[in-house]
Coordinates of C-alpha atoms in Angstrom, one line a residue:
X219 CA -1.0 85.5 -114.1
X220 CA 1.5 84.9 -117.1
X221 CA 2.3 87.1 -119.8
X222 CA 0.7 84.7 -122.4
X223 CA -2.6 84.4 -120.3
X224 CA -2.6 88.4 -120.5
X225 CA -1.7 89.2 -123.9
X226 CA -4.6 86.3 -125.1
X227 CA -6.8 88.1 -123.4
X228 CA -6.0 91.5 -124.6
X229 CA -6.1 89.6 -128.0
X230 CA -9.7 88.0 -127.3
X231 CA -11.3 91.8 -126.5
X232 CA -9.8 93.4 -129.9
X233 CA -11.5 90.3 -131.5
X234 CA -14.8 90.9 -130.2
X235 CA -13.9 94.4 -130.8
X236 CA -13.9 94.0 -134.7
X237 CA -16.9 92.0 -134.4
X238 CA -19.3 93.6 -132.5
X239 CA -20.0 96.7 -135.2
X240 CA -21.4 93.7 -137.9
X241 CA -23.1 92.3 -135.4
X242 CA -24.6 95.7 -133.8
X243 CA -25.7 96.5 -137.6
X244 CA -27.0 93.8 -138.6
X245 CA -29.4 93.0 -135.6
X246 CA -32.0 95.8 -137.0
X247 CA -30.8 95.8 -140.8
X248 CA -33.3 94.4 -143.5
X249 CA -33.8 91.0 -144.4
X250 CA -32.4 91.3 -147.7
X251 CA -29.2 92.9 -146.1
X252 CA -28.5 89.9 -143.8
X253 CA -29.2 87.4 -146.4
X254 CA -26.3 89.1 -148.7
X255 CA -24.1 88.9 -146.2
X256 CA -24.8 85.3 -144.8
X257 CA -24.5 84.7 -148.5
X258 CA -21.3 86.2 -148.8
X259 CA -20.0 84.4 -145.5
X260 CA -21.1 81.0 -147.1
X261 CA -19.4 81.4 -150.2
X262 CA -16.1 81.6 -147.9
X263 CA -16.4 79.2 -145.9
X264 CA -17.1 76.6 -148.6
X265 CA -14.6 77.8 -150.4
X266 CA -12.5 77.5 -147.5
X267 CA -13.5 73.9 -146.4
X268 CA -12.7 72.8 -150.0
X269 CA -9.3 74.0 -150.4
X270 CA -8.3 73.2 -146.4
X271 CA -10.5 69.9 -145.5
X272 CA -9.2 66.8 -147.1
X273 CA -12.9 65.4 -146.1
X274 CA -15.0 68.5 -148.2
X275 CA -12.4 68.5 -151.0
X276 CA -13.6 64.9 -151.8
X277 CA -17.1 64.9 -150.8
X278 CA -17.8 68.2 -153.1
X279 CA -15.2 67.0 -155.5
X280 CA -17.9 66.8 -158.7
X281 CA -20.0 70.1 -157.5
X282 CA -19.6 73.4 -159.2
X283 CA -17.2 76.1 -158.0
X284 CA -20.4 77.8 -156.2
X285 CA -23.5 75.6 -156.1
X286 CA -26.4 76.2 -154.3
X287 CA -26.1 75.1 -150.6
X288 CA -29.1 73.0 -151.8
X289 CA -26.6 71.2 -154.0
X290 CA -24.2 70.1 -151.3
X291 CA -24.8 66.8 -149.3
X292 CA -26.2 66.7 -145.8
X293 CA -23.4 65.7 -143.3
X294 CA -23.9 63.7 -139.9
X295 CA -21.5 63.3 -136.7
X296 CA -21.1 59.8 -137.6
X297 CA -19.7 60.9 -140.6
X298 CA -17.6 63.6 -139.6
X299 CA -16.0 61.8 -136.5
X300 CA -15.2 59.2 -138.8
X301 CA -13.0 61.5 -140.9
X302 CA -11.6 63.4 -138.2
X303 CA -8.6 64.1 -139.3
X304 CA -9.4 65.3 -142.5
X305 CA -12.6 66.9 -141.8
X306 CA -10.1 69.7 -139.7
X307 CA -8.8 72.7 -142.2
X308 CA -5.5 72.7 -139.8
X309 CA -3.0 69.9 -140.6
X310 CA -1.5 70.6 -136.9
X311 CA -4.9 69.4 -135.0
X312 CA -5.1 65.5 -134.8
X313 CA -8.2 63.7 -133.4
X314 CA -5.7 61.8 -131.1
X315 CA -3.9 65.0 -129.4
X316 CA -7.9 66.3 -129.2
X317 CA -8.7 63.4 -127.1
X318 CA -5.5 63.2 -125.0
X319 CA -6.3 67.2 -123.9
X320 CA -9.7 66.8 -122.7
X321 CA -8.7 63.5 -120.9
X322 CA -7.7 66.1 -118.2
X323 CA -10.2 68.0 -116.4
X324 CA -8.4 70.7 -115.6
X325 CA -7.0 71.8 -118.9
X326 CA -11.2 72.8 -119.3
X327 CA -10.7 76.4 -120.9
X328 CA -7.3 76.0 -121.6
X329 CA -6.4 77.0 -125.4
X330 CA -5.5 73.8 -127.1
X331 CA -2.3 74.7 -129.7
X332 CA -2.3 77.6 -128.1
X333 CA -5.1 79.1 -130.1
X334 CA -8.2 76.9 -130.2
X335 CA -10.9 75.7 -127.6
X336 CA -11.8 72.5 -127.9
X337 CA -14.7 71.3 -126.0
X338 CA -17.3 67.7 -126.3
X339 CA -21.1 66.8 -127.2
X340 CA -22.8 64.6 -125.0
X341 CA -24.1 61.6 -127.0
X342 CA -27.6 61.9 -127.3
X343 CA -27.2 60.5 -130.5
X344 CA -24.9 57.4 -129.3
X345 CA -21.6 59.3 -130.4
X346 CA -20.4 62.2 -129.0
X347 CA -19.0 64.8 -131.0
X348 CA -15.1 66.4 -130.5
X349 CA -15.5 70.2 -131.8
X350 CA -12.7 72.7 -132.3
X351 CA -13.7 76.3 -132.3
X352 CA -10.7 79.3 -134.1
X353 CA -10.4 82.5 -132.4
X354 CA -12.9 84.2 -134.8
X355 CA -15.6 82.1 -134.2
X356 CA -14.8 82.6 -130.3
X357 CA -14.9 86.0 -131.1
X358 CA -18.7 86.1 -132.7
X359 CA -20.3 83.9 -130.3
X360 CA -18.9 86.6 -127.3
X361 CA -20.5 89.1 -129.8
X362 CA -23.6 87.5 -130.3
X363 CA -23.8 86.5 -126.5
X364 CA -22.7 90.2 -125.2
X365 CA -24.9 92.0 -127.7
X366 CA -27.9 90.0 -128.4
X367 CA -28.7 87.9 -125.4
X368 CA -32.2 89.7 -124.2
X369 CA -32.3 92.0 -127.5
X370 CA -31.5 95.6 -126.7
X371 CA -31.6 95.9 -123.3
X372 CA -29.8 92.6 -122.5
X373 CA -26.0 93.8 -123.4
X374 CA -26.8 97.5 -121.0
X375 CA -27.7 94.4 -118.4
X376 CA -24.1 92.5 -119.0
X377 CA -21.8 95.6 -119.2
X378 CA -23.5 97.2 -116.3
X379 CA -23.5 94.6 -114.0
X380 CA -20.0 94.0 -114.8
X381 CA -18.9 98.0 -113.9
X382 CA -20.7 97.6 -111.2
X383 CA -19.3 94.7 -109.8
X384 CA -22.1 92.3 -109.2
X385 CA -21.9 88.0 -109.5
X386 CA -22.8 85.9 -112.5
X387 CA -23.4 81.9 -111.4
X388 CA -23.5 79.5 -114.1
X389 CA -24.7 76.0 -113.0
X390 CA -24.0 73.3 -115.3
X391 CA -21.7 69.9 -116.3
X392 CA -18.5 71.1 -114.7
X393 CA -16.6 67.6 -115.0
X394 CA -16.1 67.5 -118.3
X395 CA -15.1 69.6 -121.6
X396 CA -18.3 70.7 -122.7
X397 CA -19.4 73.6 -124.6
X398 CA -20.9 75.9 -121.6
X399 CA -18.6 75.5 -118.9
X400 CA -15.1 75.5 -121.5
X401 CA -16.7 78.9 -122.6
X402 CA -17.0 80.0 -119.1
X403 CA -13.9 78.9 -117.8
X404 CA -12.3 80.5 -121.2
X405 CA -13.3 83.7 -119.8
X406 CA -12.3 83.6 -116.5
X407 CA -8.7 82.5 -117.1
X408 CA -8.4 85.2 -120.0
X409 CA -10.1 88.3 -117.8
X410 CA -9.0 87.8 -114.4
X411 CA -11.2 90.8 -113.3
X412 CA -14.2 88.3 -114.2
X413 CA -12.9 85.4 -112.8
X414 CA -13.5 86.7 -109.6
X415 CA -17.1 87.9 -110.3
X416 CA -18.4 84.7 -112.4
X417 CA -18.6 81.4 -110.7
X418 CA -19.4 78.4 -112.0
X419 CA -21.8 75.5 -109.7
X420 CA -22.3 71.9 -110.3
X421 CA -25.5 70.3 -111.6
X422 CA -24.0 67.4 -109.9
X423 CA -24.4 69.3 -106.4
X424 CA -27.4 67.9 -103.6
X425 CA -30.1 70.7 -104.4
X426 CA -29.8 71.6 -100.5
X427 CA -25.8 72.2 -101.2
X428 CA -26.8 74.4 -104.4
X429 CA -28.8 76.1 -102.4
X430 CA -26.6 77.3 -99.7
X431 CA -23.8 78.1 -102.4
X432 CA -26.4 80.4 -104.1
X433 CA -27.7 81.8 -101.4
X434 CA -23.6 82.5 -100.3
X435 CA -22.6 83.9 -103.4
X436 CA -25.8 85.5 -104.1
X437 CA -25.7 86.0 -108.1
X438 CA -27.1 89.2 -110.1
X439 CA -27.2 87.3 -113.3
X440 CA -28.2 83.4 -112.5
X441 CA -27.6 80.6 -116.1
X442 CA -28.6 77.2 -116.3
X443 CA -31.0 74.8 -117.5
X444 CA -34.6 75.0 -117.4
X445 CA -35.3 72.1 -115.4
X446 CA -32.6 73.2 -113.1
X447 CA -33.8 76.9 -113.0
X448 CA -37.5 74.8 -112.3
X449 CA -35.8 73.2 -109.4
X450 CA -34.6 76.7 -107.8
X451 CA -37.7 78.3 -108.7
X452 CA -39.7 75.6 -106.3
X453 CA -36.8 76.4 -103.9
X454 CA -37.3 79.6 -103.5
X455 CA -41.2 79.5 -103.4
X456 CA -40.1 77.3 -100.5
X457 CA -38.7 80.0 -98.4
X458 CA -35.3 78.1 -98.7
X459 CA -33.6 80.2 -101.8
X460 CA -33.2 83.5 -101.4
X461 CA -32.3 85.1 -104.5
X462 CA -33.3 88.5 -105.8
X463 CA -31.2 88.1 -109.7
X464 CA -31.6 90.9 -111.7
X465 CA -31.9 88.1 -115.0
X466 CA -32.1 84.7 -115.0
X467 CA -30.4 82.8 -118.7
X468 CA -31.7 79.9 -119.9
X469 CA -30.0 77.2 -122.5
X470 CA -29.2 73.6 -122.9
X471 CA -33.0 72.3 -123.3
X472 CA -36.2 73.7 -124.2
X473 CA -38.1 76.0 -122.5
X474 CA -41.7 76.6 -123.0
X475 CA -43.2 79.7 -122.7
X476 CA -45.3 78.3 -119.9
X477 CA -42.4 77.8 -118.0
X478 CA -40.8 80.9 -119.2
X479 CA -43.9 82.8 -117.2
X480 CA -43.6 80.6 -114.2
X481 CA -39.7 81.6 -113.8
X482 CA -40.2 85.2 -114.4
X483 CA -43.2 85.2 -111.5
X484 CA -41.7 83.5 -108.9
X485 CA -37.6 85.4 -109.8
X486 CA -39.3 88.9 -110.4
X487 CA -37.3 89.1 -113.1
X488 CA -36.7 88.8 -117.0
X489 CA -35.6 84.8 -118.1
X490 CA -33.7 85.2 -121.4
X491 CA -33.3 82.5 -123.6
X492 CA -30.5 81.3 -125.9
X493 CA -30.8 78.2 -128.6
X494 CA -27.5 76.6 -129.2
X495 CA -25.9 73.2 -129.5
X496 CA -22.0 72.2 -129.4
X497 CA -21.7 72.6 -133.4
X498 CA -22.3 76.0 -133.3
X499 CA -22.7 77.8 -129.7
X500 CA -25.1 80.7 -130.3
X501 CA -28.1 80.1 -133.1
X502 CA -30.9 81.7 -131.5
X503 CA -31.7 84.4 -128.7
X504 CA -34.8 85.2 -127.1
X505 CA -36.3 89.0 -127.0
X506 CA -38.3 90.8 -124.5
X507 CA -41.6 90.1 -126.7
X508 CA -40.8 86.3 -126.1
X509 CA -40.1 85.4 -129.8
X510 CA -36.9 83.1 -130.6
X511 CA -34.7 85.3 -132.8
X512 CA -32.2 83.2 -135.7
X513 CA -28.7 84.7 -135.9
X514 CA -29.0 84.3 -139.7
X515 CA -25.9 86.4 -140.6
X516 CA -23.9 83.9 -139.1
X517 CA -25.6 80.9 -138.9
X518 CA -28.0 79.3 -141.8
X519 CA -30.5 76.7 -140.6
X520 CA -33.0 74.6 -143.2
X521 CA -36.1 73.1 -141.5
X522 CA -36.6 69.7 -143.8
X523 CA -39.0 66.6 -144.1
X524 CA -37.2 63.5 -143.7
X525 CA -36.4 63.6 -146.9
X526 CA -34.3 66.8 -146.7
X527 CA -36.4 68.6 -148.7
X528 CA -37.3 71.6 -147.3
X529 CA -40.5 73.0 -145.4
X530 CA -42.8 75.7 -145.7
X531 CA -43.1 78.6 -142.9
X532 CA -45.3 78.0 -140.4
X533 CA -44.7 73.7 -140.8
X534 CA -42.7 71.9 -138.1
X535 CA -39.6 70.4 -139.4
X536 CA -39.0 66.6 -139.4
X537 CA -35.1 67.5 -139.0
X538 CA -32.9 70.6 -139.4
X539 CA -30.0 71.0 -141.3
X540 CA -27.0 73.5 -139.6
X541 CA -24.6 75.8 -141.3
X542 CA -22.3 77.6 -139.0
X543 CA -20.4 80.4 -140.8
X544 CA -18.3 81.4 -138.1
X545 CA -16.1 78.4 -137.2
X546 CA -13.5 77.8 -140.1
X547 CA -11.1 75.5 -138.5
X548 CA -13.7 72.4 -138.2
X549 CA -16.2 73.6 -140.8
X550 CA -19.9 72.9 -140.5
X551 CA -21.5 72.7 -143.6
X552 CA -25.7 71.3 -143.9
X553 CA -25.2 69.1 -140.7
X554 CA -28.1 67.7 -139.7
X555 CA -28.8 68.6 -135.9
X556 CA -32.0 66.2 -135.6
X557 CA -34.0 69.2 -134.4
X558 CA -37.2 70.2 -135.1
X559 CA -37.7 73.8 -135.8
X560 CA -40.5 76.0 -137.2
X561 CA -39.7 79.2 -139.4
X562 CA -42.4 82.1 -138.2
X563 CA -43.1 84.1 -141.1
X564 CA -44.7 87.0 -139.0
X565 CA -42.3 89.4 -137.8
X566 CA -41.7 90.1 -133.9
X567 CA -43.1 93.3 -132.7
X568 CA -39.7 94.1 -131.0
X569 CA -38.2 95.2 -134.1
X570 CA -36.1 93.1 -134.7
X571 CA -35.6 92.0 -138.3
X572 CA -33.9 88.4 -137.8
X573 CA -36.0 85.5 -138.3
X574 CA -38.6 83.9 -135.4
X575 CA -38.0 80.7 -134.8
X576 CA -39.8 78.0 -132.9
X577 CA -38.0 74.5 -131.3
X578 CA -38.8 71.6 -130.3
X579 CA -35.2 70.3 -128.8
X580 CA -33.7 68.2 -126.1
X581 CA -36.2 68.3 -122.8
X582 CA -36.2 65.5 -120.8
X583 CA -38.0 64.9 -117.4
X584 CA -37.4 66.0 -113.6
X585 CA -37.3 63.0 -111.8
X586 CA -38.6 63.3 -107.9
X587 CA -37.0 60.3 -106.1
X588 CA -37.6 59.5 -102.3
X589 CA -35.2 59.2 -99.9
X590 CA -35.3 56.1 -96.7
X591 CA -37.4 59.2 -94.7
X592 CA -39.9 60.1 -97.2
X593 CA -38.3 63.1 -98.3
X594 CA -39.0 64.4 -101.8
X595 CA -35.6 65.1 -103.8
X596 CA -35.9 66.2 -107.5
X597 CA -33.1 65.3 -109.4
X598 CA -32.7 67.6 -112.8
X599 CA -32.3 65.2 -116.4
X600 CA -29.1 66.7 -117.5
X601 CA -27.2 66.0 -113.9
X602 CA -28.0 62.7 -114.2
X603 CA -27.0 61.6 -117.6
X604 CA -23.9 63.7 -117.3
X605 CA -22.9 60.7 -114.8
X606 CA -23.9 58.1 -117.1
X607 CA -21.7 59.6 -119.9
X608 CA -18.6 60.8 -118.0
X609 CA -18.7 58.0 -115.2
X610 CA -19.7 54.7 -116.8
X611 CA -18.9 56.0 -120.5
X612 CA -22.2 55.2 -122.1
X613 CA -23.6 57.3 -124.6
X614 CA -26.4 55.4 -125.8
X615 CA -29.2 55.0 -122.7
X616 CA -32.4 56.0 -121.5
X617 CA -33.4 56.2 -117.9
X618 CA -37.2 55.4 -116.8
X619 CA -38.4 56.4 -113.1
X620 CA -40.7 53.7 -112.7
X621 CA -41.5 54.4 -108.9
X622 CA -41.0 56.5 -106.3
X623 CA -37.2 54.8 -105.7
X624 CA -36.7 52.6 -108.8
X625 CA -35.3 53.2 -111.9
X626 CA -34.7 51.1 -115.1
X627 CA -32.3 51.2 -117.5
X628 CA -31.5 50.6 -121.3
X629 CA -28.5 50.7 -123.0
X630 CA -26.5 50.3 -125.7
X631 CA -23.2 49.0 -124.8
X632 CA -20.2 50.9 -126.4
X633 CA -18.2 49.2 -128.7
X634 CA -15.9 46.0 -127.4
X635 CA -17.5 46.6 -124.0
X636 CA -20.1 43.7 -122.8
X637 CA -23.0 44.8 -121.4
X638 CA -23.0 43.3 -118.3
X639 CA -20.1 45.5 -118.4
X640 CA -21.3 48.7 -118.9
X641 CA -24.2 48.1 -117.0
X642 CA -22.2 47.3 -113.7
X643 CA -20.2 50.7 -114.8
X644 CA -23.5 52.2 -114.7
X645 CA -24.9 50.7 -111.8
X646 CA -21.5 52.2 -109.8
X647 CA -22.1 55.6 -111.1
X648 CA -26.0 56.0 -110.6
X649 CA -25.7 54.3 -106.8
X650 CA -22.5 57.0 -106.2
X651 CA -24.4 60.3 -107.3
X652 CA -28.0 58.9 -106.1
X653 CA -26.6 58.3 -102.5
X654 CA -25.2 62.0 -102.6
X655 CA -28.8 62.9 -103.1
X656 CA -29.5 61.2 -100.1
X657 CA -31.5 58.4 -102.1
X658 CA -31.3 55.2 -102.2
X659 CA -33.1 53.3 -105.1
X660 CA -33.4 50.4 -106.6
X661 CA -31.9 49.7 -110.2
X662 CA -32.2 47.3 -112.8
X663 CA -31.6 46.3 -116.5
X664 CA -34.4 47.0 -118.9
X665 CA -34.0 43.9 -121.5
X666 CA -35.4 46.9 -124.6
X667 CA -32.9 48.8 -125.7
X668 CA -33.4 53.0 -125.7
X669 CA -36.7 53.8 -127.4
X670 CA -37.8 57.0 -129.4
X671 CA -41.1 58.8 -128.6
X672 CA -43.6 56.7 -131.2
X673 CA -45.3 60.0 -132.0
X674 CA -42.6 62.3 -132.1
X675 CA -39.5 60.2 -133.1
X676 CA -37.5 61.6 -130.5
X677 CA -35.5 59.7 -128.1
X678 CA -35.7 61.2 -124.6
X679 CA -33.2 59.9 -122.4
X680 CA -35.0 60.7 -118.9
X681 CA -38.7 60.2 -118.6
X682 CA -40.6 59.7 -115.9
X683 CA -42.7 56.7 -116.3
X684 CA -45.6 56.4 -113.2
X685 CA -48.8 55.0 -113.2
X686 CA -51.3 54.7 -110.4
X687 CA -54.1 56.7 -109.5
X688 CA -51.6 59.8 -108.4
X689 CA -49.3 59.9 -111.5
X690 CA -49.8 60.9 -114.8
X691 CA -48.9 58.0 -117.3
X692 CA -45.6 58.3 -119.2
X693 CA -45.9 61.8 -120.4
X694 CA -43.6 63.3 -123.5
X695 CA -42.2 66.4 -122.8
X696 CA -44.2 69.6 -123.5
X697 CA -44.5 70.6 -127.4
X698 CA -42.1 73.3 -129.1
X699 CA -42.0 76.4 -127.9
X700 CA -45.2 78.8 -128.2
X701 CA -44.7 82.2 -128.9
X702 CA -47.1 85.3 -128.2
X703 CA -50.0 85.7 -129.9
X704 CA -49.5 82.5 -132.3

C-alpha cells in the first residue's frame, strides 16, 4: 500500500472524527436547534458559491447579500452541466479532465486531484450529471451513513460487525463511476482492513451466479436495490440462497413499506433504508419505527407545485427542490430533483426529532423473461438500463416487456448520433447481457419516443407491459412510501 493511500486514509477517519459529534447532537436536538444551524450552514455556502462559482456570482448577481433561499432561482442539470466550468468553486477542476478520469474504469474510487471523488448520474432525465464531492462533504455523508443509517441501533450494528470481523456485500452498477460503488470502492482503497471484509457484486451478474457468490461469501450486512433485494428474497424462499444477514440496506429506488415487511419476513432481519441521489449522497434514513427521517442539518429540501411554490405538510409535492450544505466544491443550491416528497408533520415515535418524510422516487419494474426451456429469469430494472447507458450510450429510453421474450424500445438518440445508430448500439448491448441471462428475446424499435406515466408525470424507464388473461395490464409502480399508522 503506498504511503499516500495510508496517510489519506488516516486523513479521511480524523475527518469523520470532527464530524461525527454535530452529527451525534443533532440527531435528537430540537427542531428549532437544527434549523439554526442548517441556517447557519446555508448562509455559508451561498456565500461561498458567490464569491468561488463564476456560474452563482452571475446568476445571484442582483440578489441581496443574504436573501431568503426563497429568493434565489431554482437550478436544473441542464443548466448546470452547461456551465460546468464555472459552476465548480475550484479553478483547478475542468469538466474535460472530469470526463477523461472516469473514462477509465479502474480509476473508480480513485481521488481525482488528489483530493476529490468524482463519480456520474445515470440519465433518467436524458443528461447525466458529472458531480465532484470535497473531502468534508465525504466526511459527512460517512457520518451520516455510520451514525444514522437504522437510527440508534444501526451504527452499534456497523462498528460491531466490523470488530468482529464479519462481510459486508454491496450489489450494484460496478462498470461505471457512479455514486454507490465510487463510495465503496473509496473505502476500500483508503482502509485496507475493510477492503478485505466489504465486497462489492455485479447487478450485471446471472441471478444463479449471484447466488453462488453470496452464498460463498456469505455477507452479515447485505446492500442493494429493492428490486434486487426482491429478487434474492424469492431466491432464498426457493431454498437456493442461503443467507442468514444480520441487516439488509436498501437504496437506489423506492421501497414501499409492503415490501419493506416482505424483506424483513423472508431475511429474519431489519431492512434499513436510505434516500439519496448523486447530488447529494445521504438525504434521508429510515428508523426502526419505519418513518423516513430528513438530514435537515445538512441537507434542505422544498416540496413545490409546479410552480415552485411551495406545499403544505401532509400534500405530495409536484417536484422538490435540493439544497446540499455539505459539498462546497460543486455547490448545490435549490436544484430541482423532480421528486415527489411529502413533509409528515406528526413526529416519529422513535424520538427522533428530524423531519418524516415520504417519497415517491425512481421504481421501475422487474421484468421476468423466458429463456428457449421455459425457464423463468427475472431480470432487476436498474441492471438493465445500466447496459443501455454504459454500453450503447443512451440516456434517454424506456424499455417495455411486451411478452414473455419480447421487448420494445424507445429512444431518444443522443446528439449527432442517428438513430438507427443508437438503436443498433442498443440492440448489441441488450442481446449481449440478455444472452448471459440465458434469454434470448426478441427486440424491436418502438416508433413513440419515451413516455411519462399520464397520471403521475413520471417517466419510468422499465415497465412491464402484459396483457392477456394471466397478466395484469401496464401497471405503474406502487405509490410513495406508507409509513405506520398514517
Amino acid at each position: 500500500m503506498a504511503l499516500w493511500h495510508l496517510l489519506l486514509g488516516a486523513d479521511d477517519l480524523l475527518r469523520w472524527g470532527r464530524q461525527a459529534p454535530s452529527v451525534m447532537w443533532s440527531t435528537h436536538a430540537t427542531a428549532e436547534q437544527v434549523r439554526a444551524l442548517a441556517q447557519t450552514r446555508f448562509d455559508a455556502l451561498l456565500a461561498h458559491a458567490r464569491q468561488h462559482s463564476p456560474f452563482y456570482a452571475a446568476l445571484y448577481r442582483n440578489l441581496p447579500k443574504r436573501p431568503p433561499i426563497e429568493a434565489l432561482p431554482p437550478v436544473s442539470r441542464k443548466s448546470l452541466m452547461a456551465s460546468f466550468d464555472d459552476w465548480v468553486t475550484d479553478r483547478a477542476i475542468r469538466r474535460r479532465d472530469v470526463e477523461s478520469f472516469i473514462a477509465d474504469p479502474a480509476r473508480r474510487g480513485e481521488p481525482f486531484l488528489g483530493r476529490y471523488a468524482v463519480w456520474t448520474s445515470s440519465g433518467t432525465t436524458g443528461l447525466p450529471g458529472l458531480y465532484v464531492n470535497d473531502q468534508e462533504a465525504l466526511a459527512v455523508y460517512e457520518a451520516l451513513l455510520t451514525l444514522r443509517m437504522a437510527g440508534a441501533g444501526g451504527a452499534g450494528f456497523v462498528w460491531r460487525s466490523l470488530a468482529g470481523g464479519e462481510r459486508m456485500a454491496m450489489i450494484a452498477a460496478t462498470g461505471g463511476h457512479f455514486a454507490g460503488i465510487v463510495s465503496w470502492e473509496r473505502q476500500r482503497k483508503l482502509h485496507p482492513w475493510l477492503s478485505l471484509r466489504a465486497r462489492a457484486f455485479s447487478v450485471l451478474e446471472p441471478i444463479d451466479r449471484l447466488v453462488a457468490q453470496l452464498n460463498d461469501w456469505q455477507p452479515a450486512l447485505l446492500s442493494s436495490y429493492p428490486t434486487m433485494l426482491a429478487v434474492l428474497a424469492a431466491e432464498r424462499e426457493a431454498g437456493r440462497l442461503h443467507l442468514n444477514p444480520s441487516a439488509l440496506w436498501s437504496g437506489g429506488e423506492e421501497l414501499g413499506w409492503v415490501e419493506s415487511a416482505h424483506l424483513q419476513q423472508v431475511f429474519g432481519c431489519p431492512v434499513h433504508e436510505e434516500y439519496g441521489a448523486s447530488e447529494c449522497m445521504n438525504m434521508a434514513f429510515s428508523c426502526d419505527r419505519g418513518s423516513l427521517h430528513l438530514n435537515s442539518d445538512w441537507v434542505i429540501l422544498e416540496p413545490v407545485d409546479a410552480q415552485y411554490r411551495p406545499v403544505p405538510p401532509g400534500e405530495p409535492s409536484a417536484t422538490t427542490l435540493l439544497t446540499n450544505l455539505c459539498n462546497r466544491v460543486q455547490p448545490i443550491i435549490r436544484y430541482e430533483i423532480g421528486d415527489s416528497v411529502t413533509l409528515l408533520a406528526d413526529p416519529c415515535g422513535c424520538g427522533c426529532t428530524l423531519p418524516r418524510i415520504r417519497v415517491e422516487g425512481r421504481r421501475d419494474d422487474v421484468m421476468t423473461l423466458k429463456t428457449q426451456r421455459g425457464r423463468a429469469v427475472r431480470i432487476v430494472p436498474l441492471a438493465i438500463e445500466s447496459v443501455i447507458e454504459d454500453q450503447a450510450g443512451v440516456h434517454d429510453f424506456q424499455l417495455l416487456q411486451t411478452g414473455t421474450d419480447t421487448l420494445a424500445v424507445r429512444l431518444v438518440a443522443p446528439p449527432g448520433v442517428p438513430r438507427q445508430v443508437a438503436w443498433h448500439r442498443v440492440q448489441a448491448g441488450l442481446r449481449h447481457y440478455l444472452a448471459s441471462q440465458g434469454v434470448d428475446a426478441h427486440l424491436r424499435l418502438d416508433a413513440q419516443k419515451p413516455q411519462a406515466d399520464p397520471v403521475s408525470g413520471k417517466l419510468h424507464r422499465v415497465r412491464v407491459a402484459l396483457t392477456g388473461p394471466h397478466h395484469a395490464a401496464s401497471a405503474c409502480p406502487p405509490a410513495g412510501r406508507p409509513v405506520p399508522g398514517h
